[in-house]
GROMACS .gro file of C-alpha atoms in nm:
model
  188
    1MET     CA    1   0.000   0.000   0.000
    2PRO     CA    2   0.155   0.334  -0.099
    3TYR     CA    3   0.208   0.610   0.150
    4ARG     CA    4  -0.098   0.839   0.160
    5PRO     CA    5   0.030   1.197   0.155
    6GLU     CA    6  -0.163   1.492   0.285
    7PRO     CA    7  -0.303   1.703  -0.002
    8GLU     CA    8  -0.083   2.001  -0.084
    9LEU     CA    9  -0.186   2.313  -0.277
   10LEU     CA   10   0.093   2.444  -0.501
   11THR     CA   11   0.122   2.764  -0.700
   12LEU     CA   12   0.307   2.700  -1.026
   13GLU     CA   13   0.544   2.942  -1.197
   14ASN     CA   14   0.262   3.062  -1.425
   15GLY     CA   15   0.041   3.144  -1.123
   16ARG     CA   16  -0.198   2.850  -1.164
   17CYS     CA   17  -0.278   2.648  -0.854
   18VAL     CA   18  -0.277   2.269  -0.843
   19LEU     CA   19  -0.366   2.026  -0.570
   20VAL     CA   20  -0.122   1.736  -0.529
   21ARG     CA   21  -0.275   1.437  -0.350
   22GLY     CA   22  -0.274   1.061  -0.338
   23PHE     CA   23  -0.427   0.850  -0.615
   24GLU     CA   24  -0.796   0.754  -0.600
   25PRO     CA   25  -0.950   0.482  -0.821
   26ALA     CA   26  -1.181   0.742  -0.977
   27ASP     CA   27  -0.866   0.913  -1.120
   28CYS     CA   28  -0.793   0.637  -1.375
   29ALA     CA   29  -0.981   0.786  -1.671
   30GLY     CA   30  -0.831   1.132  -1.619
   31ILE     CA   31  -0.478   0.993  -1.584
   32SER     CA   32  -0.524   0.780  -1.894
   33ALA     CA   33  -0.647   1.082  -2.093
   34LEU     CA   34  -0.347   1.289  -1.975
   35VAL     CA   35  -0.090   1.023  -2.067
   36VAL     CA   36  -0.246   0.935  -2.403
   37ASP     CA   37  -0.277   1.305  -2.498
   38ASN     CA   38   0.091   1.364  -2.415
   39PHE     CA   39   0.202   1.059  -2.609
   40ARG     CA   40  -0.007   1.137  -2.916
   41HIS     CA   41   0.149   1.482  -2.935
   42SER     CA   42   0.507   1.364  -2.891
   43GLY     CA   43   0.729   1.327  -3.194
   44ASN     CA   44   0.803   0.967  -3.106
   45PHE     CA   45   0.442   0.842  -3.134
   46ALA     CA   46   0.417   0.862  -3.513
   47ALA     CA   47   0.758   0.699  -3.555
   48LEU     CA   48   0.663   0.389  -3.357
   49GLY     CA   49   0.523   0.083  -3.526
   50GLU     CA   50   0.162  -0.021  -3.484
   51ALA     CA   51   0.242  -0.293  -3.229
   52ALA     CA   52   0.446  -0.056  -3.011
   53ARG     CA   53   0.171   0.208  -3.020
   54ALA     CA   54  -0.090  -0.053  -2.930
   55ALA     CA   55   0.121  -0.178  -2.637
   56TYR     CA   56   0.168   0.175  -2.506
   57MET     CA   57  -0.201   0.257  -2.541
   58GLY     CA   58  -0.294  -0.066  -2.360
   59ALA     CA   59  -0.057   0.004  -2.072
   60ASN     CA   60  -0.206   0.352  -2.041
   61SER     CA   61  -0.571   0.261  -2.088
   62VAL     CA   62  -0.803   0.314  -1.792
   63GLN     CA   63  -0.745  -0.049  -1.689
   64GLY     CA   64  -0.368  -0.022  -1.744
   65VAL     CA   65  -0.351   0.291  -1.528
   66ARG     CA   66  -0.560   0.119  -1.259
   67GLU     CA   67  -0.327  -0.182  -1.253
   68ALA     CA   68  -0.014   0.036  -1.236
   69SER     CA   69  -0.158   0.273  -0.975
   70GLU     CA   70  -0.284  -0.006  -0.748
   71HIS     CA   71   0.028  -0.225  -0.773
   72PRO     CA   72   0.123  -0.364  -0.430
   73ASP     CA   73   0.487  -0.249  -0.464
   74ASN     CA   74   0.397   0.120  -0.507
   75ILE     CA   75   0.558   0.363  -0.265
   76ALA     CA   76   0.393   0.680  -0.394
   77CYS     CA   77   0.120   0.741  -0.646
   78LEU     CA   78   0.055   1.113  -0.677
   79VAL     CA   79  -0.208   1.298  -0.877
   80ALA     CA   80  -0.211   1.673  -0.945
   81THR     CA   81  -0.540   1.841  -1.028
   82ASP     CA   82  -0.610   2.194  -1.144
   83ALA     CA   83  -0.745   2.374  -0.837
   84ASP     CA   84  -1.017   2.550  -1.038
   85SER     CA   85  -1.140   2.285  -1.282
   86GLY     CA   86  -1.042   1.960  -1.108
   87ARG     CA   87  -0.880   1.836  -1.432
   88ILE     CA   88  -0.594   1.593  -1.378
   89VAL     CA   89  -0.278   1.772  -1.489
   90GLY     CA   90  -0.001   1.557  -1.337
   91TYR     CA   91   0.080   1.202  -1.234
   92ARG     CA   92   0.380   1.048  -1.055
   93LEU     CA   93   0.431   0.681  -0.971
   94VAL     CA   94   0.719   0.542  -0.763
   95ARG     CA   95   0.758   0.174  -0.683
   96ARG     CA   96   0.986  -0.046  -0.474
   97GLY     CA   97   1.267  -0.167  -0.696
   98VAL     CA   98   1.615  -0.313  -0.706
   99HIS     CA   99   1.915  -0.111  -0.822
  100ARG     CA  100   2.040  -0.245  -1.156
  101LEU     CA  101   2.407  -0.217  -1.063
  102ASP     CA  102   2.431  -0.324  -0.700
  103GLY     CA  103   2.102  -0.503  -0.628
  104THR     CA  104   2.008  -0.287  -0.329
  105PRO     CA  105   1.651  -0.171  -0.266
  106VAL     CA  106   1.562   0.163  -0.428
  107ALA     CA  107   1.259   0.380  -0.487
  108GLU     CA  108   1.211   0.340  -0.862
  109GLY     CA  109   1.045   0.626  -1.050
  110LYS     CA  110   0.812   0.451  -1.294
  111ARG     CA  111   0.595   0.728  -1.440
  112LEU     CA  112   0.592   1.107  -1.453
  113HIS     CA  113   0.342   1.294  -1.668
  114VAL     CA  114   0.249   1.663  -1.683
  115ALA     CA  115  -0.024   1.817  -1.897
  116ARG     CA  116   0.124   1.977  -2.209
  117ASP     CA  117  -0.011   2.322  -2.120
  118LEU     CA  118   0.175   2.314  -1.787
  119VAL     CA  119   0.514   2.182  -1.898
  120GLY     CA  120   0.791   2.416  -1.784
  121ASN     CA  121   0.598   2.560  -1.490
  122GLY     CA  122   0.747   2.351  -1.210
  123LEU     CA  123   0.482   2.081  -1.174
  124GLY     CA  124   0.708   1.793  -1.283
  125ALA     CA  125   0.979   1.910  -1.044
  126ALA     CA  126   0.726   1.939  -0.761
  127LEU     CA  127   0.599   1.584  -0.824
  128VAL     CA  128   0.953   1.444  -0.829
  129ASP     CA  129   1.044   1.635  -0.512
  130ARG     CA  130   0.728   1.523  -0.331
  131SER     CA  131   0.783   1.159  -0.431
  132ALA     CA  132   1.147   1.179  -0.314
  133ARG     CA  133   1.034   1.306   0.028
  134ILE     CA  134   0.786   1.019   0.052
  135ALA     CA  135   1.051   0.763  -0.049
  136ARG     CA  136   1.291   0.903   0.212
  137ARG     CA  137   1.016   0.886   0.476
  138CYS     CA  138   0.962   0.520   0.378
  139GLY     CA  139   1.330   0.444   0.444
  140TYR     CA  140   1.482   0.458   0.094
  141SER     CA  141   1.825   0.616   0.048
  142ARG     CA  142   1.813   0.639  -0.334
  143MET     CA  143   1.559   0.699  -0.609
  144THR     CA  144   1.618   0.584  -0.965
  145ALA     CA  145   1.471   0.679  -1.302
  146GLN     CA  146   1.513   0.571  -1.663
  147ALA     CA  147   1.520   0.857  -1.908
  148SER     CA  148   1.630   0.973  -2.252
  149GLY     CA  149   1.639   1.303  -2.441
  150ASN     CA  150   1.463   1.592  -2.269
  151SER     CA  151   1.353   1.376  -1.978
  152ARG     CA  152   1.715   1.289  -1.902
  153ARG     CA  153   1.804   1.659  -1.884
  154PHE     CA  154   1.500   1.720  -1.662
  155PHE     CA  155   1.614   1.460  -1.408
  156GLU     CA  156   1.978   1.571  -1.418
  157LYS     CA  157   1.871   1.929  -1.335
  158ARG     CA  158   1.709   1.785  -1.022
  159GLY     CA  159   2.027   1.618  -0.898
  160PHE     CA  160   1.995   1.274  -1.057
  161ARG     CA  161   2.319   1.143  -1.203
  162CYS     CA  162   2.364   0.891  -1.479
  163VAL     CA  163   2.510   0.561  -1.359
  164LEU     CA  164   2.442   0.351  -1.671
  165GLU     CA  165   2.363   0.414  -2.038
  166GLN     CA  166   2.228   0.146  -2.263
  167ALA     CA  167   2.115   0.114  -2.622
  168ARG     CA  168   1.746   0.040  -2.660
  169ASN     CA  169   1.722  -0.127  -3.000
  170ASP     CA  170   1.800  -0.094  -3.367
  171VAL     CA  171   1.437  -0.050  -3.475
  172LEU     CA  172   1.402   0.274  -3.280
  173GLU     CA  173   1.741   0.395  -3.398
  174GLN     CA  174   1.645   0.334  -3.763
  175ARG     CA  175   1.336   0.548  -3.711
  176ARG     CA  176   1.554   0.828  -3.572
  177ILE     CA  177   1.420   0.793  -3.219
  178GLU     CA  178   1.690   0.846  -2.958
  179SER     CA  179   1.811   0.497  -2.886
  180PHE     CA  180   1.989   0.538  -2.555
  181ILE     CA  181   1.828   0.522  -2.216
  182ALA     CA  182   2.008   0.656  -1.911
  183TYR     CA  183   1.965   0.487  -1.575
  184LEU     CA  184   1.983   0.769  -1.323
  185GLU     CA  185   1.992   0.783  -0.946
  186LEU     CA  186   1.932   1.046  -0.679
  187PRO     CA  187   2.064   1.015  -0.325
  188LEU     CA  188   1.785   1.076  -0.075
   0.00000   0.00000   0.00000
């Protein structure tokens, strides 16, 4: 069972207010819509093959979000909603994991999504920071993330450091999708 944080009202850099709180089962459709909208507007979506797109859409369907958000190994599952409209504008999922290099327990960042109209206003950073505080409170000394491209730079700006880089696969590389994933860690 993930830690249930107290709701927190945040004012973003653009002046909008969001409420960050724990996941509720009724959030699944809103989270799914957020993730699918982000993915459909990313440059990588069109470059993926039909099977890869179908797999991603399945994992982020309402049922896929429910399964991920209710997983028994979750440490933190955070949802950010617009304070005025109630629309889900952010999602962060952190799960118990094992460090790829040394096998020790870590808080593993699994998902981070921010509504496209709020990117660059501090919401992603706030969700990462809040999940790191929760992981520390739960006894973890490190948080990890897998990232590439802009997401790698985002995590590095927040103190994560790359400890491993690996090639994804030739198919993505042939389609001019960045083919390296960085395994990053943050001391808590």
